[in-house]
Amino acid sequence: MKQIQLSSFGIQNLSLADAPEPGKPKAGQVLVRMRAASLNFRDNLVIAGKYNPKFPTPMVPCSDGAGEVVEIGEGVTEWKVGDKVLATFAPNWIADHATHQEMRHTLGGPLDGTLREYILFPETGLVAMPKHLSFEEGATLPCAALTAWSSFHVFSKLLPGHTVVVQGTGGVSLFALQFAKQAGAKVFLTSSSEEKLSKGKSLGADFLINYKEVPEWGKQIRSLTEKIGADHIVEVGGAGTLEQSIIACKPFGVIHLIGILAGRSGELNLLPVVMNNIKVQGIVVGGRKAFQAMNAAIEASGLKPVIDRIFPLSETKEALDYLKSGSHFGKIVIQI
Ligand SMILES: NC(=O)c1ccc[n+]([C@@H]2O[C@H](COP(=O)([O-])OP(=O)(O)OC[C@H]3O[C@@H](n4cnc5c(N)ncnc54)[C@H](OP(=O)(O)O)[C@@H]3O)[C@@H](O)[C@H]2O)c1
C-alpha cells in the first residue's frame, strides 16, 4: 500500500513510499481503508521534530482521517464492513477526563498517523462519521473541531446570548465560530486579513477586527461590549495574545488556552486574571465520548466544515507548505 513516510525529522525526509498492508484484524481490531486526512498546525511541528523530538521515526504523520471499514476482527460489535468512520486523535482516550498516558498516545506521533491507505484500529479508536459529510469533510473533525467543541461544551458552558472572541481563521478557529453561532452566541472574529474577515462574516461573525491594524483589539472588544467584555475567548495565539485576551474577557469569563501561535512564553500581568475571576482553561482536543456528542450535534444541525483546499496524497509536501504559509481559511485536506 501507499503511505507518506517520515524517515527522520525534517520535511525533506518526507516521501510517498510503498509499505506492506497491515494484515488481518485481530480480536477487537478493525481494518479501515483510509480515504482522506486533514492537516493541523501540529503536523508541521511534528515533522520538523519541534513538537516532540523524542517521537520515534520512521513514522507516518498526521492525526486526522476518515475512511471505510473493510474487515473486522473477532468480537467487534460496534462496526460492520462498509461503515464510514473517523479516527480518534488519541485511541485510548474515551471519557472526558483521561490519564497522561491516554492523552499522549496520539496518532501522527508517537503512533503512526493517517496518511496511509490501510490502518488497523482498536474498535474504540473510531467514531461514526456524520452521515451528511463526505470523507474529505469528515476528516477535518478529529482534532480541530473537537478542540473547539471541548472548549465550549465539555470544560465550560456556552449559552445562547454569550459573547465569544475567536482569534484568526485557521482550522480550530472556524469550527469555534461555527459552533458559537450554532449555540446562539455573538462572535467577535479577529484576523490579519480583510478578505478572510469578510469570509468570516458570511459564516456569521458579528464583529470583525483586523489584529494587524488594531493590535490592542482587547480594548476594542471591551468598548464594543460596553466595557463588559466577552464570555469566552478562543485563545490560539498563546503568550503573544494573552494580554489582549485578558483585557477582552468578562469577569468570570473563560479563556480557552488552545494554541501558542504567537509565542509560548512571555511576561504577563496576572493580576487582572485574579481580580476578575477569569478562568484560564488549557484544552487538549478531547475524548471519544465528546467526539460522539459533537458528531451528533453536527449531524442534527447539518454543519459543514470549511475546507480551503484539497490535495492528492502525492502532494502532501505542497499541502504542508501551504498550511505553513498561513494563507488558508479553514482546513486543508489530503485525499488518500
Ligand atoms: N490544544 C489543542 O488540543 C490544539 C488542537 C488543535 C490546534 N491547536 C493549536 O491551535 C493553534 C491553531 O491551530 P490550527 O490547526 O487551527 O492552525 P491553522 O489552521 O494553521 O491556523 C492558523 C491561523 O491562526 C491565525 N493566527 C496566527 N497568529 C495569530 C495571532 N497572533 N493572533 C490571532 N490569530 C493568529 C491566523 O489567522 P489569520 O490568517 O486569519 O490571521 C492563521 O491563519 C496552533 O497553535 C495549534 O498548535 C491546539
Coordinates of C-alpha atoms and ligand atoms in Angstrom, one line a residue:
M1 CA 0.0 0.0 0.0
K2 CA 1.0 3.6 -0.4
Q3 CA 1.9 5.8 2.6
I4 CA 3.6 9.0 3.5
Q5 CA 6.7 8.2 5.4
L6 CA 8.9 10.5 7.5
S7 CA 12.3 8.7 7.6
S8 CA 13.8 11.2 10.1
F9 CA 12.7 14.7 11.2
G10 CA 12.6 17.4 8.5
I11 CA 10.2 17.9 5.7
Q12 CA 12.9 17.0 3.2
N13 CA 12.7 13.5 4.7
L14 CA 9.1 13.0 3.8
S15 CA 8.2 10.7 0.9
L16 CA 5.5 8.7 -0.7
A17 CA 6.5 5.1 -0.1
D18 CA 5.3 1.5 -0.6
A19 CA 4.6 -0.3 2.7
P20 CA 3.2 -3.8 3.5
E21 CA -0.6 -3.8 4.2
P22 CA -1.3 -4.2 8.0
G23 CA -2.7 -7.7 7.7
K24 CA -5.9 -9.2 9.1
P25 CA -7.6 -7.6 12.1
K26 CA -7.0 -9.4 15.4
A27 CA -9.7 -9.8 18.1
G28 CA -11.1 -6.3 18.9
Q29 CA -9.5 -4.7 15.8
V30 CA -11.0 -3.0 12.8
L31 CA -9.3 -2.6 9.4
V32 CA -10.1 0.7 7.7
R33 CA -9.4 1.8 4.1
M34 CA -8.5 5.5 4.6
R35 CA -10.0 7.9 2.2
A36 CA -9.0 11.4 3.4
A37 CA -6.8 13.1 6.1
S38 CA -6.7 16.7 7.2
L39 CA -3.8 18.7 8.3
N40 CA -3.3 20.5 11.6
F41 CA -0.7 23.1 12.7
R42 CA 0.8 20.4 14.9
D43 CA 1.7 18.2 11.9
N44 CA 4.3 20.6 10.6
L45 CA 5.8 20.8 14.1
V46 CA 5.9 17.0 14.5
I47 CA 7.6 16.7 11.0
A48 CA 10.2 19.3 11.9
G49 CA 11.0 17.5 15.2
K50 CA 9.8 20.5 17.2
Y51 CA 6.7 19.1 18.7
N52 CA 8.5 16.3 20.5
P53 CA 12.0 15.3 19.4
K54 CA 11.6 12.0 21.2
F55 CA 8.9 10.8 18.9
P56 CA 10.1 7.7 17.1
T57 CA 11.0 7.7 13.3
P58 CA 10.4 6.4 10.8
M59 CA 6.8 7.3 11.2
V60 CA 3.6 8.2 9.3
P61 CA 2.5 11.7 10.1
C62 CA -1.0 13.3 10.6
S63 CA -3.6 12.6 13.3
D64 CA -6.8 13.2 11.4
G65 CA -8.5 10.9 9.0
A66 CA -11.7 9.3 7.6
G67 CA -12.3 6.0 5.9
E68 CA -14.4 2.9 5.4
V69 CA -14.4 -0.3 7.4
V70 CA -13.2 -3.2 5.2
E71 CA -12.8 -6.0 7.7
I72 CA -13.5 -6.6 11.4
G73 CA -11.8 -8.9 13.9
E74 CA -13.4 -11.4 16.3
G75 CA -15.6 -9.9 19.0
V76 CA -16.1 -6.5 17.3
T77 CA -19.7 -5.4 17.7
E78 CA -19.7 -1.7 17.1
W79 CA -18.7 -1.8 13.4
K80 CA -19.5 -3.6 10.2
V81 CA -17.9 -3.7 6.8
G82 CA -18.9 -0.5 4.9
D83 CA -19.3 1.7 7.9
K84 CA -17.9 5.2 7.4
V85 CA -15.6 6.1 10.3
L86 CA -13.3 8.8 11.7
A87 CA -10.1 8.1 13.6
T88 CA -10.0 9.4 17.2
F89 CA -6.9 11.6 17.9
A90 CA -6.0 9.5 21.0
P91 CA -7.3 5.9 20.5
N92 CA -7.3 5.1 24.3
W93 CA -9.0 8.4 25.4
I94 CA -12.6 7.6 25.9
A95 CA -14.2 9.7 28.7
D96 CA -13.9 13.4 29.2
H97 CA -11.1 13.1 31.7
A98 CA -8.0 11.0 30.9
T99 CA -4.6 10.0 32.2
H100 CA -1.4 11.4 30.8
Q101 CA -0.8 8.1 29.1
E102 CA -4.3 8.2 27.4
M103 CA -3.8 11.8 26.3
R104 CA -0.3 11.4 24.9
H105 CA -0.9 8.2 23.0
T106 CA -1.9 10.0 19.8
L107 CA -1.9 9.4 16.0
G108 CA 0.7 11.2 13.9
G109 CA 3.3 10.9 16.7
P110 CA 4.1 8.9 18.7
L111 CA 1.8 6.5 16.9
D112 CA 1.8 6.1 13.1
G113 CA -0.7 8.5 11.6
T114 CA -3.4 8.6 8.9
L115 CA -1.5 9.4 5.7
R116 CA -1.7 5.7 4.5
E117 CA -4.2 3.5 2.7
Y118 CA -5.0 1.0 5.4
I119 CA -4.9 1.2 9.2
L120 CA -5.8 -1.3 11.9
F121 CA -7.6 0.5 14.7
P122 CA -8.8 -0.8 18.1
E123 CA -12.6 -0.9 18.0
T124 CA -12.9 2.1 20.3
G125 CA -10.4 4.2 18.3
L126 CA -13.1 5.1 15.8
V127 CA -16.3 7.1 15.8
A128 CA -19.1 7.1 13.1
M129 CA -18.8 9.8 10.5
P130 CA -21.7 12.3 10.4
K131 CA -24.0 11.0 7.6
H132 CA -24.2 14.2 5.6
L133 CA -20.4 14.7 5.3
S134 CA -18.0 13.5 2.6
F135 CA -14.8 11.7 3.6
E136 CA -12.9 15.0 3.0
E137 CA -15.3 16.9 5.3
G138 CA -15.3 14.2 7.9
A139 CA -11.5 14.1 8.0
T140 CA -11.5 17.7 9.3
L141 CA -13.2 16.8 12.6
P142 CA -10.9 14.7 14.9
C143 CA -8.6 17.4 16.2
A144 CA -9.6 20.9 15.2
A145 CA -13.4 20.6 15.6
L146 CA -13.2 18.5 18.8
T147 CA -10.8 21.1 20.4
A148 CA -13.4 23.9 19.7
W149 CA -16.2 21.6 20.9
S150 CA -14.5 20.6 24.1
S151 CA -13.8 24.2 24.9
F152 CA -17.4 25.2 24.7
H153 CA -19.3 22.1 25.8
V154 CA -17.0 19.9 27.9
F155 CA -14.8 22.2 30.0
S156 CA -17.2 25.2 30.1
K157 CA -20.8 26.0 29.1
L158 CA -21.5 28.1 26.0
L159 CA -25.1 29.5 26.2
P160 CA -27.3 31.5 23.8
G161 CA -26.6 35.2 24.2
H162 CA -22.9 34.6 25.2
T163 CA -20.2 36.6 23.5
V164 CA -17.2 34.8 22.0
V165 CA -13.9 36.1 20.7
V166 CA -12.4 33.9 18.0
Q167 CA -8.7 34.6 17.1
G168 CA -7.8 34.0 13.5
T169 CA -9.3 31.9 10.7
G170 CA -7.5 28.6 10.9
G171 CA -8.9 25.2 11.5
V172 CA -9.8 25.4 15.2
S173 CA -11.0 29.0 15.0
L174 CA -13.5 28.5 12.2
F175 CA -15.1 25.5 14.0
A176 CA -15.2 27.7 17.1
L177 CA -17.0 30.3 15.0
Q178 CA -19.5 27.8 13.6
F179 CA -20.2 26.2 17.0
A180 CA -20.6 29.5 18.6
K181 CA -23.1 30.7 16.0
Q182 CA -25.0 27.4 16.2
A183 CA -25.3 27.9 20.0
G184 CA -26.8 31.4 19.6
A185 CA -23.7 33.3 20.6
K186 CA -22.4 36.6 19.3
V187 CA -18.9 36.3 17.7
F188 CA -16.0 38.8 17.6
L189 CA -13.6 37.5 14.9
T190 CA -10.0 38.7 14.6
S191 CA -7.8 38.1 11.5
S192 CA -4.7 39.5 9.8
S193 CA -6.6 39.7 6.5
E194 CA -9.6 41.8 5.4
E195 CA -10.5 39.1 2.8
K196 CA -10.6 36.4 5.5
L197 CA -12.7 38.7 7.7
S198 CA -15.3 39.1 5.0
K199 CA -15.4 35.4 4.6
G200 CA -15.8 35.1 8.3
K201 CA -18.8 37.5 8.1
S202 CA -20.5 35.2 5.7
L203 CA -20.1 32.4 8.3
G204 CA -22.0 34.5 10.8
A205 CA -19.3 36.5 12.6
D206 CA -20.9 39.6 14.1
F207 CA -17.9 41.9 14.7
L208 CA -14.7 41.9 12.6
I209 CA -11.3 43.1 13.8
N210 CA -8.0 43.2 11.9
Y211 CA -5.5 42.4 14.6
K212 CA -2.6 43.8 12.5
E213 CA -4.4 47.1 12.2
V214 CA -5.7 47.1 15.8
P215 CA -3.1 45.4 17.9
E216 CA -5.0 46.5 21.1
W217 CA -8.1 44.5 20.0
G218 CA -8.8 43.6 23.5
K219 CA -9.6 47.2 24.3
Q220 CA -11.8 47.4 21.2
I221 CA -13.8 44.4 22.3
R222 CA -14.3 45.9 25.7
S223 CA -15.7 49.1 24.2
L224 CA -17.9 47.1 21.7
T225 CA -19.3 45.3 24.7
E226 CA -20.0 48.5 26.8
K227 CA -16.9 47.7 29.0
I228 CA -18.4 44.3 30.0
G229 CA -16.0 42.0 28.0
A230 CA -16.6 38.6 26.3
D231 CA -17.8 35.4 28.0
H232 CA -15.4 33.2 26.0
I233 CA -12.0 33.8 24.4
V234 CA -10.7 31.1 22.0
E235 CA -7.0 31.7 22.6
V236 CA -4.9 30.2 19.8
G237 CA -2.1 32.9 20.0
G238 CA -0.8 32.0 23.4
A239 CA 1.7 34.2 25.2
G240 CA 1.6 36.9 22.4
T241 CA -2.1 37.4 22.6
L242 CA -3.0 36.5 26.2
E243 CA -2.6 40.1 27.4
Q244 CA -5.3 41.3 24.9
S245 CA -7.5 38.3 25.7
I246 CA -7.4 39.1 29.5
I247 CA -8.5 42.7 28.6
A248 CA -11.2 41.4 26.4
C249 CA -12.5 38.8 28.9
K250 CA -15.6 39.5 31.1
P251 CA -15.3 38.9 34.9
F252 CA -16.0 35.2 35.4
G253 CA -15.4 34.6 31.7
V254 CA -13.2 31.8 30.3
I255 CA -10.0 32.0 28.2
H256 CA -9.7 28.7 26.4
L257 CA -6.0 28.3 26.0
I258 CA -5.6 26.1 22.9
G259 CA -2.5 27.3 20.9
I260 CA 0.7 29.2 21.0
L261 CA 0.9 30.6 17.5
A262 CA 2.1 34.0 18.9
G263 CA 4.6 32.5 21.4
R264 CA 4.8 30.1 24.3
S265 CA 6.3 32.3 27.0
G266 CA 6.5 35.9 27.9
E267 CA 6.0 38.4 30.7
L268 CA 2.4 38.9 31.8
N269 CA 0.5 40.8 34.5
L270 CA -1.7 38.2 36.0
L271 CA -3.4 40.5 38.5
P272 CA -6.5 41.1 36.2
V273 CA -7.0 37.3 35.9
V274 CA -7.3 37.1 39.7
M275 CA -9.2 40.3 40.2
N276 CA -11.8 39.4 37.5
N277 CA -12.2 35.8 38.4
I278 CA -11.1 34.8 34.9
K279 CA -10.8 31.1 34.3
V280 CA -7.8 30.1 32.0
Q281 CA -8.6 26.7 30.8
G282 CA -6.0 24.6 29.0
I283 CA -7.5 22.4 26.3
V284 CA -6.2 19.3 24.5
V285 CA -8.6 18.0 21.9
G286 CA -10.9 15.7 23.8
G287 CA -12.1 12.1 24.3
R288 CA -14.2 9.7 22.3
K289 CA -17.4 10.4 24.2
A290 CA -17.2 14.2 23.4
F291 CA -16.4 13.3 19.8
Q292 CA -19.6 11.3 19.5
A293 CA -21.6 14.1 21.2
M294 CA -20.1 16.6 18.8
N295 CA -20.9 14.5 15.7
A296 CA -24.5 14.1 16.9
A297 CA -24.7 17.9 17.1
I298 CA -23.0 18.3 13.7
E299 CA -25.4 15.8 12.1
A300 CA -28.5 17.4 13.7
S301 CA -27.5 20.9 12.6
G302 CA -26.2 19.9 9.1
L303 CA -23.0 21.9 9.9
K304 CA -20.4 21.7 7.0
P305 CA -16.7 22.1 7.8
V306 CA -14.9 24.9 5.9
I307 CA -12.3 23.3 3.5
D308 CA -9.9 25.7 1.9
R309 CA -8.1 23.2 -0.5
I310 CA -7.8 19.5 -1.2
F311 CA -4.5 17.9 -2.3
P312 CA -3.7 14.4 -3.5
L313 CA -1.6 12.2 -1.3
S314 CA 1.3 12.6 -3.8
E315 CA 1.3 16.4 -3.0
T316 CA 1.4 16.1 0.8
K317 CA 4.6 18.3 1.0
E318 CA 2.9 21.0 -1.0
A319 CA -0.1 20.8 1.3
L320 CA 2.1 21.1 4.4
D321 CA 3.9 24.1 2.9
Y322 CA 0.6 25.7 2.1
L323 CA -0.5 25.2 5.7
K324 CA 2.7 26.8 6.9
S325 CA 2.2 29.8 4.7
G326 CA -0.9 30.7 6.7
S327 CA -2.8 31.7 3.7
H328 CA -5.6 29.2 4.2
F329 CA -9.1 29.8 5.6
G330 CA -10.3 26.7 7.5
K331 CA -9.0 23.2 6.8
I332 CA -6.6 21.7 4.3
V333 CA -7.4 18.1 3.3
I334 CA -5.4 15.3 1.6
Q335 CA -7.2 12.7 -0.5
I336 CA -5.9 9.1 0.0
Ligands
LIG1 N1 -4.7 22.2 22.3 C1 -5.2 21.5 21.3 O1 -5.7 20.5 21.5 C2 -5.0 22.0 20.0 C3 -5.7 21.4 18.9 C4 -5.6 22.0 17.6 C5 -4.7 23.1 17.4 N2 -4.0 23.6 18.5 C6 -3.2 24.7 18.3 O2 -4.0 25.8 18.0 C7 -3.3 26.7 17.1 C8 -4.2 26.8 15.8 O3 -4.2 25.5 15.2 P1 -4.8 25.3 13.8 O4 -4.6 23.9 13.4 O5 -6.2 25.9 13.8 O6 -3.9 26.3 12.9 P2 -4.0 26.9 11.5 O7 -5.2 26.2 10.7 O8 -2.7 26.8 10.8 O9 -4.4 28.4 11.8 C9 -3.5 29.4 11.8 C10 -4.2 30.7 11.8 O10 -4.1 31.3 13.1 C11 -4.2 32.7 13.0 N3 -3.1 33.4 13.8 C12 -1.8 33.3 13.7 N4 -1.2 34.1 14.5 C13 -2.2 34.8 15.2 C14 -2.2 35.8 16.1 N5 -1.1 36.4 16.6 N6 -3.5 36.2 16.5 C15 -4.6 35.7 16.0 N7 -4.6 34.7 15.1 C16 -3.4 34.3 14.7 C17 -4.0 33.1 11.5 O11 -5.3 33.5 11.1 P3 -5.4 34.7 10.1 O12 -4.8 34.3 8.8 O13 -6.9 34.9 9.9 O14 -4.8 35.9 10.7 C18 -3.6 31.7 10.9 O15 -4.1 31.6 9.6 C19 -1.9 26.1 16.9 O16 -1.1 26.7 17.9 C20 -2.1 24.6 17.3 O17 -1.0 24.0 17.7 C21 -4.2 23.1 19.7

